[in-house]
Short mmCIF file of C-alpha atoms and ligand atoms in Angstrom, two decimals:
data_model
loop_
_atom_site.label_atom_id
_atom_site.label_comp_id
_atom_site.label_asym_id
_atom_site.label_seq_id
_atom_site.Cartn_x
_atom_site.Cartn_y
_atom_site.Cartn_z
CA UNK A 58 87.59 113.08 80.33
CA UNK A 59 85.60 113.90 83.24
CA UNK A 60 87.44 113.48 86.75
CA UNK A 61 86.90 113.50 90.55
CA UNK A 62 89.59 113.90 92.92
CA UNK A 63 89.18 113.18 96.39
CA UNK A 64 91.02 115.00 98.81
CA UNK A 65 92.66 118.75 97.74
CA UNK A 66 95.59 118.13 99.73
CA UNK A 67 99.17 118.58 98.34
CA UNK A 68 99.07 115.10 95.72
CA UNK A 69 95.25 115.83 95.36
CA UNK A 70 95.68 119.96 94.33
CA UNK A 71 98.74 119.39 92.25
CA UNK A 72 97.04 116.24 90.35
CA UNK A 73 93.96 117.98 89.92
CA UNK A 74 95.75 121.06 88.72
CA UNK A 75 97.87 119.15 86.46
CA UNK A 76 95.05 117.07 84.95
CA UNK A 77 93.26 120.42 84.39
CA UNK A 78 96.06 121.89 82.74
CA UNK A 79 96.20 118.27 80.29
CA UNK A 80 92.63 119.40 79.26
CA UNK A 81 90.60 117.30 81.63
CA UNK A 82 87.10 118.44 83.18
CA UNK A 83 88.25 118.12 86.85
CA UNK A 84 86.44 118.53 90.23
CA UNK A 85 88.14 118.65 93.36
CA UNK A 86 86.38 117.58 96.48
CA UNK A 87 87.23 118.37 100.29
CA UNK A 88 85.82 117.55 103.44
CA UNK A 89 87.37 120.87 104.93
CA UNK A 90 85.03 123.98 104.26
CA UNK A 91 87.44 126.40 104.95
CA UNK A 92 89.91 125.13 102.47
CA UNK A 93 87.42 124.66 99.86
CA UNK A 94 85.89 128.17 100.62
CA UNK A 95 90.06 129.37 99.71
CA UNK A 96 90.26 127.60 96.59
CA UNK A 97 86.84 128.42 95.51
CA UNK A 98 87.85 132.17 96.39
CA UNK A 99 91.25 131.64 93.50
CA UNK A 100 93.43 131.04 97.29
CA UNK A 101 95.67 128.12 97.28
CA UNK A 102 96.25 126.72 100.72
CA UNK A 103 99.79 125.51 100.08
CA UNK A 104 103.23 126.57 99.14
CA UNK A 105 104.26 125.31 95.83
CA UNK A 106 105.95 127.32 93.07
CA UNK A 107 103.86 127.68 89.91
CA UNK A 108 100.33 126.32 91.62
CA UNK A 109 98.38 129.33 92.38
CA UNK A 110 98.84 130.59 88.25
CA UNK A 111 97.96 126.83 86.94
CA UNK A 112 95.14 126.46 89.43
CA UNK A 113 93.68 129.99 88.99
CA UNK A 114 94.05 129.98 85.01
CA UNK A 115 92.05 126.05 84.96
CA UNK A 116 89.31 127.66 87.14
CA UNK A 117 89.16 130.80 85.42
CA UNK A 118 88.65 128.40 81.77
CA UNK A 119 86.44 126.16 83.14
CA UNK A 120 88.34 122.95 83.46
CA UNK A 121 88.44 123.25 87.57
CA UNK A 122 86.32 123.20 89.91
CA UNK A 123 86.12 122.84 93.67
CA UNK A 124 83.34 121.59 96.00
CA UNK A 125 82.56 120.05 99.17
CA UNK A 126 79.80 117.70 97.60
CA UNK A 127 81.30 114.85 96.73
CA UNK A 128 78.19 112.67 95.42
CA UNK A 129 77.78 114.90 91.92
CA UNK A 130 81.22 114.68 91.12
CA UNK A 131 81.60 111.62 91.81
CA UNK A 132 78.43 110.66 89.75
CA UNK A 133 79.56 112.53 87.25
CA UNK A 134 83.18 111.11 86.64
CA UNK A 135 84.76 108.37 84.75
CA UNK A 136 87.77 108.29 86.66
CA UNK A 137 87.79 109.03 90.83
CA UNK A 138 91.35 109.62 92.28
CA UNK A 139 91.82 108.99 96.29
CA UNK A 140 94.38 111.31 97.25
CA UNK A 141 92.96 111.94 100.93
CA UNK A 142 96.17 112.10 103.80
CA UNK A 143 97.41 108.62 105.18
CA UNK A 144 99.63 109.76 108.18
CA UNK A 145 101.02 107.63 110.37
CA UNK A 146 99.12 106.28 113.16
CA UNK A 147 100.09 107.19 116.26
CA UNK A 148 102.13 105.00 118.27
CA UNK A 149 102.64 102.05 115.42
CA UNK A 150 103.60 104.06 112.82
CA UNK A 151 101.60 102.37 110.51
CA UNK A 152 99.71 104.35 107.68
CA UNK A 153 95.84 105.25 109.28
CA UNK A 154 93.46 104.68 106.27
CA UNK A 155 90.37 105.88 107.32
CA UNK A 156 90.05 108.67 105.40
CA UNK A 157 91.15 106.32 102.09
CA UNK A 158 88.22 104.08 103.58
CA UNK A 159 85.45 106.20 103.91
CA UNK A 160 86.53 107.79 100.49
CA UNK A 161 85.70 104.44 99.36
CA UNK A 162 82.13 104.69 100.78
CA UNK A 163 81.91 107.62 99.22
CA UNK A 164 82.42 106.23 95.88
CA UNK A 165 80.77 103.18 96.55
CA UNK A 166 77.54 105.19 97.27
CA UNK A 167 77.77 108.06 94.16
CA UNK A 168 79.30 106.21 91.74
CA UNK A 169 77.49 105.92 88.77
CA UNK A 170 78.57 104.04 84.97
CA UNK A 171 81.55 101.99 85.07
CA UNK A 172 83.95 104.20 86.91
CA UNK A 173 88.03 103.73 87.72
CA UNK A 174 88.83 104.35 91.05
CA UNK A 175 92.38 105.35 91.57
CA UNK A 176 94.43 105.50 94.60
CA UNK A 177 97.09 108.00 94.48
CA UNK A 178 97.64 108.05 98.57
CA UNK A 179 100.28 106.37 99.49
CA UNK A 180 98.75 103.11 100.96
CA UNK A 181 100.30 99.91 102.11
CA UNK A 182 100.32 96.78 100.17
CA UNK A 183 96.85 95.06 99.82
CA UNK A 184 94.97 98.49 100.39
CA UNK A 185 93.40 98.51 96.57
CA UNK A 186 92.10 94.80 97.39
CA UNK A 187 90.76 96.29 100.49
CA UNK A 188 89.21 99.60 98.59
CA UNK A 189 87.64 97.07 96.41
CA UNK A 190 85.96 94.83 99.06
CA UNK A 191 84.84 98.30 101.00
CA UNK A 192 83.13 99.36 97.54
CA UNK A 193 81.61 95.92 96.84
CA UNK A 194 80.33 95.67 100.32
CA UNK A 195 79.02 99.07 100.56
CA UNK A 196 77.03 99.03 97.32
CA UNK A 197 77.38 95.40 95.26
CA UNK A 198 76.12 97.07 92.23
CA UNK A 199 78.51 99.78 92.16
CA UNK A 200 80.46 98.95 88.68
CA UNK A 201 84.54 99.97 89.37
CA UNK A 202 87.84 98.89 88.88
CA UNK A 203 90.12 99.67 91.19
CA UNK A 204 93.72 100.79 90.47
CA UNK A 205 96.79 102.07 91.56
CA UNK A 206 98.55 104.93 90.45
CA UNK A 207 101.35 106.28 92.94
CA UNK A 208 102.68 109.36 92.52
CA UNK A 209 106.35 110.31 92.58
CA UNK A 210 106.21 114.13 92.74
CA UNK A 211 108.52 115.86 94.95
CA UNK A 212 107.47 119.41 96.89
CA UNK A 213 108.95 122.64 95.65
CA UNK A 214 109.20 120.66 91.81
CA UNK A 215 106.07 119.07 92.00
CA UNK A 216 104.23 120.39 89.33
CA UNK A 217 107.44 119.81 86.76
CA UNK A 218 107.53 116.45 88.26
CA UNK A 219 104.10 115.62 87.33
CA UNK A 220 104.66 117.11 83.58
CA UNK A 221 107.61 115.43 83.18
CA UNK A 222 107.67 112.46 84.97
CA UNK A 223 110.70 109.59 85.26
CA UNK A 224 107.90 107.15 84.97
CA UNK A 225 103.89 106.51 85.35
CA UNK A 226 103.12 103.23 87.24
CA UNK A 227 99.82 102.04 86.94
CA UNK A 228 98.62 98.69 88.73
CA UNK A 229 95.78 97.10 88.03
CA UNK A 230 93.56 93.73 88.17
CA UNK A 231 90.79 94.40 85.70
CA UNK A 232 91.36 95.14 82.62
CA UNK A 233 89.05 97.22 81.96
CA UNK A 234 90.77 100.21 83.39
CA UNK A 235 93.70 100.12 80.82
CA UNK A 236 92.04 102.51 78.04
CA UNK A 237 90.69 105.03 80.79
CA UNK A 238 94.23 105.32 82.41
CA UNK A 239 96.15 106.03 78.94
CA UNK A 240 93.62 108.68 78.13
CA UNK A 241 94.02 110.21 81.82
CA UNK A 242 97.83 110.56 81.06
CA UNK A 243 98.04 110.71 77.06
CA UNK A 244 98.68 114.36 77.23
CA UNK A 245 102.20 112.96 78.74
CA UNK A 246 102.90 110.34 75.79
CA UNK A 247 104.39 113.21 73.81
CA UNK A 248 107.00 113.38 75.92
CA UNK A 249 107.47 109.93 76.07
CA UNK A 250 106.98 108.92 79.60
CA UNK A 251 107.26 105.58 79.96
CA UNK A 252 104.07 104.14 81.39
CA UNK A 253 104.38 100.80 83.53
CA UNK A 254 101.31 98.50 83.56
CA UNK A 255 101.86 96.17 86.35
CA UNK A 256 99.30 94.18 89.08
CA UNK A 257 97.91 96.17 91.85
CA UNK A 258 100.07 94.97 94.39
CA UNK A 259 103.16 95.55 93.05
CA UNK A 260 102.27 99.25 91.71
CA UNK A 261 101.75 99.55 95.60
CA UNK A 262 104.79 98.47 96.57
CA UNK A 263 107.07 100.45 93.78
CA UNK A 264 105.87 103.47 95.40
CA UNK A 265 107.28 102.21 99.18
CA UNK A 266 110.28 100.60 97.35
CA UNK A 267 111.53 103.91 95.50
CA UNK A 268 111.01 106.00 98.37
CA UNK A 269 112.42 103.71 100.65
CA UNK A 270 115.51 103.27 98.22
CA UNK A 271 116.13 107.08 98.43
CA UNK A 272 115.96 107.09 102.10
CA UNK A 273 118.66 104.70 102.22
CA UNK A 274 120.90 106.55 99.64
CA UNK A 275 120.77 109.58 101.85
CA UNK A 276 121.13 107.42 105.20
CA UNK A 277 124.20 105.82 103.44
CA UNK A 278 125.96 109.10 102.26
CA UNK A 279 124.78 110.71 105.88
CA UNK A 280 126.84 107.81 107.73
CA UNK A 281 129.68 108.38 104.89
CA UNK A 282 130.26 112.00 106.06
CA UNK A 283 130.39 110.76 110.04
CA UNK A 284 133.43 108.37 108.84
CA UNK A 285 134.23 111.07 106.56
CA UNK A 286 134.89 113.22 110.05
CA UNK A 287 135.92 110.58 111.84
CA UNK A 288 138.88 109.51 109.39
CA UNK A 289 139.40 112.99 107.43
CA UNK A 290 137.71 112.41 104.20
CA UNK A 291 135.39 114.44 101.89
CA UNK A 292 131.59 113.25 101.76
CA UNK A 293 131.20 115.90 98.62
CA UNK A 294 133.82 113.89 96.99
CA UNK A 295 132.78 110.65 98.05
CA UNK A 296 129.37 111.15 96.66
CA UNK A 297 130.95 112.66 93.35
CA UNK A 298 133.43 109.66 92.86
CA UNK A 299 130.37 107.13 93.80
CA UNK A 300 127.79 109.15 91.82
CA UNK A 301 129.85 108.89 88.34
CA UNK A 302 129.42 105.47 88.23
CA UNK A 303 126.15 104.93 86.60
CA UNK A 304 124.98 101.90 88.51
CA UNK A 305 124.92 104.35 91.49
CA UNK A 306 123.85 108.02 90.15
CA UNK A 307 125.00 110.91 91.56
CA UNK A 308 121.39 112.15 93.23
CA UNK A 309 120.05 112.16 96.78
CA UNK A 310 123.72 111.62 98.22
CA UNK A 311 123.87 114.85 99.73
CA UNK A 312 124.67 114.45 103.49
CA UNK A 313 123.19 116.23 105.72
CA UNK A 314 121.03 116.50 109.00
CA UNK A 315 118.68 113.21 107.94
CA UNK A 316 115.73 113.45 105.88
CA UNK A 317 112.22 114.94 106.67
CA UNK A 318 108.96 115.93 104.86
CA UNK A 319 105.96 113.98 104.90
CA UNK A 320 107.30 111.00 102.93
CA UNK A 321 110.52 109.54 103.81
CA UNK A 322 110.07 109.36 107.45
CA UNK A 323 106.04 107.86 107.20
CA UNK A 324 106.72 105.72 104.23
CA UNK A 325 109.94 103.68 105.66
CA UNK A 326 107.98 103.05 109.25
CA UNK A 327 105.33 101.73 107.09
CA UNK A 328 107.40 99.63 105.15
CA UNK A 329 108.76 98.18 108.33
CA UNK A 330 105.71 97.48 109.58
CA UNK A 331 104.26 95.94 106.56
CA UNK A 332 107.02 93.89 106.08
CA UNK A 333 107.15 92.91 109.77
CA UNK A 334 103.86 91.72 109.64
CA UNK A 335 104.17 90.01 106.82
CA UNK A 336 107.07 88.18 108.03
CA UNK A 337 109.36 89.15 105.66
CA UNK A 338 111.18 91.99 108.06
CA UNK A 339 113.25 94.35 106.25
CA UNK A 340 116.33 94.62 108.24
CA UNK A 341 118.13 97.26 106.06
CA UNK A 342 114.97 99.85 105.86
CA UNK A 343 114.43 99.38 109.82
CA UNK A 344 118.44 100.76 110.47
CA UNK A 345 117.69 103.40 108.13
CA UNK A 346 114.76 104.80 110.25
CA UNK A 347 116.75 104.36 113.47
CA UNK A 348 119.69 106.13 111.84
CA UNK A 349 117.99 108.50 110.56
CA UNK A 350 115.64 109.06 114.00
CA UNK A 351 119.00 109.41 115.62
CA UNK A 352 120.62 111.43 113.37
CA UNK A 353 118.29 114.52 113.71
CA UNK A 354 118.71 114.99 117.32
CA UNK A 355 122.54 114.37 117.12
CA UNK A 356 122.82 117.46 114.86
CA UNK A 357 122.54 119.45 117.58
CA UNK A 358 125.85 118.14 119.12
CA UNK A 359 127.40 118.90 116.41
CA UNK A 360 126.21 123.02 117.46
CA UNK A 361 127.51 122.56 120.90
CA UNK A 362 130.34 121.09 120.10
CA UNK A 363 131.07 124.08 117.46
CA UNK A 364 129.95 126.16 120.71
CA UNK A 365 133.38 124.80 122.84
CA UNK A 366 131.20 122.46 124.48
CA UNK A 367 128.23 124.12 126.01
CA UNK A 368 125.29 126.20 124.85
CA UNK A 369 123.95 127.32 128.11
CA UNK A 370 122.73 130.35 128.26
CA UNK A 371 123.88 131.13 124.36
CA UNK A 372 122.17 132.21 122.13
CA UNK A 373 121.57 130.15 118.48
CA UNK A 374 120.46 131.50 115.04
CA UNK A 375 118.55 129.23 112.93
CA UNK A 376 118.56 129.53 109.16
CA UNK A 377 116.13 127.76 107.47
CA UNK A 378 112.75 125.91 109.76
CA UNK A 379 111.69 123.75 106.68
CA UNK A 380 112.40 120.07 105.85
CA UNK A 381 113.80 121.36 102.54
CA UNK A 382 114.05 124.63 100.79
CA UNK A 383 110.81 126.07 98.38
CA UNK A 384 107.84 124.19 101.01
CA UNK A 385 106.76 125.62 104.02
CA UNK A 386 106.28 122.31 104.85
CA UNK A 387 107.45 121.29 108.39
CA UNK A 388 106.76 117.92 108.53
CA UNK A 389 109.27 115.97 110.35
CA UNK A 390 111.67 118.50 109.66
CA UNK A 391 115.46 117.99 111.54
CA UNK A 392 115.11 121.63 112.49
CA UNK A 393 112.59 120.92 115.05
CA UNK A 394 114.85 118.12 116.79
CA UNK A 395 117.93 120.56 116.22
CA UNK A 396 116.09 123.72 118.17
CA UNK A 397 114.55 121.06 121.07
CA UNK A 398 117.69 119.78 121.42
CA UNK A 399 119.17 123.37 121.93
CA UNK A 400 116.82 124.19 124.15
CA UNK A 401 117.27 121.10 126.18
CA UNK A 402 120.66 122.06 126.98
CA UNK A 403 119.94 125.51 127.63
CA UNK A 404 120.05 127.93 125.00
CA UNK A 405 117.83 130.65 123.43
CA UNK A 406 116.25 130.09 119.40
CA UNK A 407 116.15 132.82 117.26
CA UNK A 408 114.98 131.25 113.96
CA UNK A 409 114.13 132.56 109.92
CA UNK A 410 112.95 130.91 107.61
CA UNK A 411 111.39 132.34 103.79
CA UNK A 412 108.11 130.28 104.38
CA UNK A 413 107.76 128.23 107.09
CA UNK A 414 107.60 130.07 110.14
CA UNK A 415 104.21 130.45 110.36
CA UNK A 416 104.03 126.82 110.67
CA UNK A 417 107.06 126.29 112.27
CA UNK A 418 105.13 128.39 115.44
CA UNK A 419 102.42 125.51 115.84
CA UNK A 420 105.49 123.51 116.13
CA UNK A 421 107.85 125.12 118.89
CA UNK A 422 107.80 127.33 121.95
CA UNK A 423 110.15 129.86 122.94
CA UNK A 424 111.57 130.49 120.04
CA UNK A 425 112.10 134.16 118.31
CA UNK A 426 111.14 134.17 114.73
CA UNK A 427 112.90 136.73 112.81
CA UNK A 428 112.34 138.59 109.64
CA UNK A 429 115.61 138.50 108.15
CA UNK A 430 118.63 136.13 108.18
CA UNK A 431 120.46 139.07 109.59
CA UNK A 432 117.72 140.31 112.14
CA UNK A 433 118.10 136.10 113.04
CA UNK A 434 121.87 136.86 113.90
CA UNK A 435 121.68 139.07 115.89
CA UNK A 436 123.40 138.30 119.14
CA UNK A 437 123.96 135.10 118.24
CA UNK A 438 126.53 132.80 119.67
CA UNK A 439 126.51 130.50 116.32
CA UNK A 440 124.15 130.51 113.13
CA UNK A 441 123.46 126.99 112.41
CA UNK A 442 122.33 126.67 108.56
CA UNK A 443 119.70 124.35 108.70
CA UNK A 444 117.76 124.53 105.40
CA UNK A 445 119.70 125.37 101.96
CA UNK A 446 117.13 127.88 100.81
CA UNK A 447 118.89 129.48 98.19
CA UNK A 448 118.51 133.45 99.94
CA UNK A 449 121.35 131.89 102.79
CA UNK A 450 123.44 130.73 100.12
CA UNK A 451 124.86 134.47 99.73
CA UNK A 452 124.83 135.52 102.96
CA UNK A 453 127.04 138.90 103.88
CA UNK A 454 129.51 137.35 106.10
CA UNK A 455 131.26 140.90 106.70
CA UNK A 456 128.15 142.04 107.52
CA UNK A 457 126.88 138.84 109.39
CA UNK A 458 130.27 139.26 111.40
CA UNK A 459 129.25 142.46 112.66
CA UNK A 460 125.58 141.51 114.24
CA UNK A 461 126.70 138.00 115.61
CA UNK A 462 128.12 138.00 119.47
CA UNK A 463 130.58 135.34 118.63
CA UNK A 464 131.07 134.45 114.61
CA UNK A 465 130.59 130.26 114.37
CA UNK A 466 128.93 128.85 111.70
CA UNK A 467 127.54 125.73 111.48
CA UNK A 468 126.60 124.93 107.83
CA UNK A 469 124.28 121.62 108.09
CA UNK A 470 124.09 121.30 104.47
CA UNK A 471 127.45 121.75 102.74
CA UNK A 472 126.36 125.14 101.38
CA UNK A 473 129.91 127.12 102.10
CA UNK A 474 133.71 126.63 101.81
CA UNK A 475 135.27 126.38 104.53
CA UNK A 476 138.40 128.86 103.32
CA UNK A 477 136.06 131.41 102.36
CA UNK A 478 133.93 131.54 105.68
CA UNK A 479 137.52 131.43 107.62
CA UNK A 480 138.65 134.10 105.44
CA UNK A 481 135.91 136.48 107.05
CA UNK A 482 136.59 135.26 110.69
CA UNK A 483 134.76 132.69 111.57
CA UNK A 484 135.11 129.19 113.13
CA UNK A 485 133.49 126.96 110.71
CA UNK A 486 131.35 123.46 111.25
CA UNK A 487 130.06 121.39 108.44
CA UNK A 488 129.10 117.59 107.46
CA UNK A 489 131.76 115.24 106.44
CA UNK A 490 134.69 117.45 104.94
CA UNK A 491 136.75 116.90 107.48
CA UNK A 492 138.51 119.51 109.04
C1 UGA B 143 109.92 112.49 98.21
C2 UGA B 143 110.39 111.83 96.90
O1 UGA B 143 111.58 112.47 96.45
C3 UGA B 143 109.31 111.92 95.83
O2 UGA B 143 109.71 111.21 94.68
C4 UGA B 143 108.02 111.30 96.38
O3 UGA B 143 106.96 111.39 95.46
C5 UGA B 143 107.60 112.02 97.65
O4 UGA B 143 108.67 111.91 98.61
C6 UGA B 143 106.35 111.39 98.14
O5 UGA B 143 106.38 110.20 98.52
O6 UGA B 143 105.28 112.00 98.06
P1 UGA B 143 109.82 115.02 99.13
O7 UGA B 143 109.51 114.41 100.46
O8 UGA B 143 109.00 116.15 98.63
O9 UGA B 143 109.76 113.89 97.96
O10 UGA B 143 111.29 115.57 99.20
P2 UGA B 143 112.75 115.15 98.73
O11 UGA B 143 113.25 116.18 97.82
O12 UGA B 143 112.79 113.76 98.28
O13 UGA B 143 113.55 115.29 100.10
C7 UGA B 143 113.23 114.49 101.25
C8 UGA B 143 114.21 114.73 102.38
O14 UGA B 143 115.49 114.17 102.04
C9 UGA B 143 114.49 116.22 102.67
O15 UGA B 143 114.54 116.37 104.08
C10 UGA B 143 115.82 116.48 102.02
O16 UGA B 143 116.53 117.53 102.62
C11 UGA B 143 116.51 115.15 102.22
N1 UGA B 143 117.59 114.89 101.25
C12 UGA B 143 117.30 114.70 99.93
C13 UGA B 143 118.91 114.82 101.70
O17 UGA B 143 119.20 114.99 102.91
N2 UGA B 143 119.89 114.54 100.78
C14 UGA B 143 119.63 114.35 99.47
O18 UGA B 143 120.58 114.08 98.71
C15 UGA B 143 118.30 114.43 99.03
#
């Protein structure tokens, strides 16, 4: 099967990788000659474990390519996938689709045959019906159906999530797309994935539902560990005794400093908004974005308080920049709210992180970016453990003892025991397991 994907992103390079690996001819197509120039040159321009080996063994047999012309490929495909960025727009915080529309024009313009055009962005409700007016307006002749097919890959597993996926939805309102689609993921019936054929619509909404489902499992367990604090309970066991019950499931009830990444936080605003405007306002998703929101910069209270009340003039040791551990995606991270909110009341960042700091330095001033966890403590008047990459979940405390000024920790993700991190010396903070 021959296949274009638009956009070599993060969902566009791991797709196209993936399909590559099934056995499909793929091309991927960017607008941005430098990144194109990387791949072409066997560079991938992301962090994500196993990509660079499945991207440069596809190229190296044949089965992917990478170009910055996207009328051939597109010509040339059976199946286009959109998978161009959708941030949020600035000041709404609804999804901006212009890139998703001109990829339309694109396709509308090279297309070539009966194609299936695929959006894999995640767009707001009504954006297929939209893709497919764009393409009928641009060029009435252009023969496509358009479909739906949102992804559910997460970063750092993304590539296992793809291969072994909970689920493939695929919406779509013309029929003739069906047989295209199951060849596109056959290479996946053999481990049974169940594939979901639904309308357009809905396939468009699933994708905002889930992720605005998991939001609000996290949000829940996140305002669990505050009453947790509050009254003297355990969030860890909370979760656990929830989690065994099958209706409720034991993942993505980890408390912790809110959720980031490029997902959560830009999906649920654009659920509100959609559902605003539709007039069908989702109260519950709205107080999980304001929670959330909220929640990020009130982490950092949590360090002063752990500090006796002040942190001006300290100095603070930051473990872990990254929304979550194996990215160096910063995206909305709580770690840049924690070190503003630091600096706003006065103290000096020293920060480490395994992968995002280059990154993390387009993102903040004044801070000191470290080498080491250890070269990070040095000084320091707390280390707050922000990310749970697994290189901090070992740390030396004897030796971590030695190089801090004053020994607090402040673990923002549950990592330690509180017994054991006493047991070395130090005044311990954490989420939700009381004191
Ligand atoms: C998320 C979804 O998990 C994917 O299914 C989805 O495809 C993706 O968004 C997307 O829409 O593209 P991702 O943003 O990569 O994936 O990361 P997650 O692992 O879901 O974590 C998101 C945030 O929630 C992180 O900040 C993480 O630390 C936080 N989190 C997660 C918690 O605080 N507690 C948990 O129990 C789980």
């Amino acid at each position: 099967m021959k296949i274009a994907v638009l956009g070599a992103g993060y969902v566009g390079l791991v797709s196209g990788a993936c399909f590559a690996d099934f056995g499909h001819e793929v091309v991927c197509i960017d607008k941005d000659p430098e990144r194109v120039a990387m791949l072409m040159g066997g560079r991938v321009p992301i962090f994500e474990p196993g990509l660079d080996d499945m991207v440069a063994r596809n190229q190296r047999d044949g089965r992917l390519s990478f170009t910055l012309d996207a009328a051939p490929a597109i010509a040339e495909a059976d199946v286009v996938f959109i998978a161009v960025g959708t941030p949020s727009r600035r000041g709404d915080g609804r999804a901006d689709l212009t890139y998703v529309f001109s990829a339309a024009q694109d396709i509308a313009r090279a297309a070539t045959g009966f194609t299936v055009v695929v959006t894999k962005s995640t767009v707001p409700v009504g954006t297929g019906d939209a893709v497919q007016r764009i393409i009928r307006d641009t060029r009435p002749e252009a023969d496509v159906a358009v479909v739906s097919n949102p992804e559910f890959l997460r970063e750092g597993a993304a590539i296992e999530d793809f291969k072994r996926p909970d689920r493939i939805v695929i919406g779509l309102e013309d029929e003739r797309a069906r047989e295209p689609m199951s060849e596109v993921y056959r290479p996946l019936f053999v481990n049974q994935a169940p594939v979901m054929f639904t309308g357009r619509r809905t396939a468009e909404l699933i994708k905002y539902a889930a992720n605005a489902f998991l939001a609000t499992k996290i949000t829940f367990i996140n305002e669990m560990a505050d009453l947790c604090e509050a009254v003297g309970g355990n969030v860890q066991e909370v979760a656990r005794g929830i989690g065994l019950d099958n209706r409720i499931g034991g993942k993505f009830l980890h408390a912790g400093p809110g959720f980031g990444g490029s997902c959560f936080p830009k999906d649920t605003r654009a659920l509100v908004e959609t559902a605003r405007e539709s007039g069908a306002p989702t109260r519950l998703v709205e107080a999980v974005v304001a929670v959330n929101d909220q929640r990020k910069k009130r982490m950092a209270e949590k360090v002063v308080r752990a500090c006796g009340g002040s942190v001006a003039g300290k100095t603070i040791a930051i473990l872990g920049l990254t929304f979550k551990p194996n990215t160096d995606d910063m995206r909305e991270s709580p770690a840049l709210d924690v070190v503003h909110e630091l600096q706003q009341a006065g103290a000096t960042v020293r920060a480490h992180d395994p992968e995002g700091m280059e990154q993390a330095a387009k993102l903040m001033t004044g801070v000191l970016f470290c080498d080491s966890p250890y070269h990070c403590a040095e000084g320091a008047d707390a280390v707050v453990l922000v990310t749970e990459w697994d290189t901090y979940r070992a740390l030396d405390l004897d030796r971590l003892k030695t190089i801090v000024n004053v020994p607090v920790l402040v673990d923002l993700r549950n990592v330690y025991r509180r017994p054991e991190v006493e047991r070395h010396g130090f005044t311990y903070a954490d989420v939700g397991r009381g004191a």
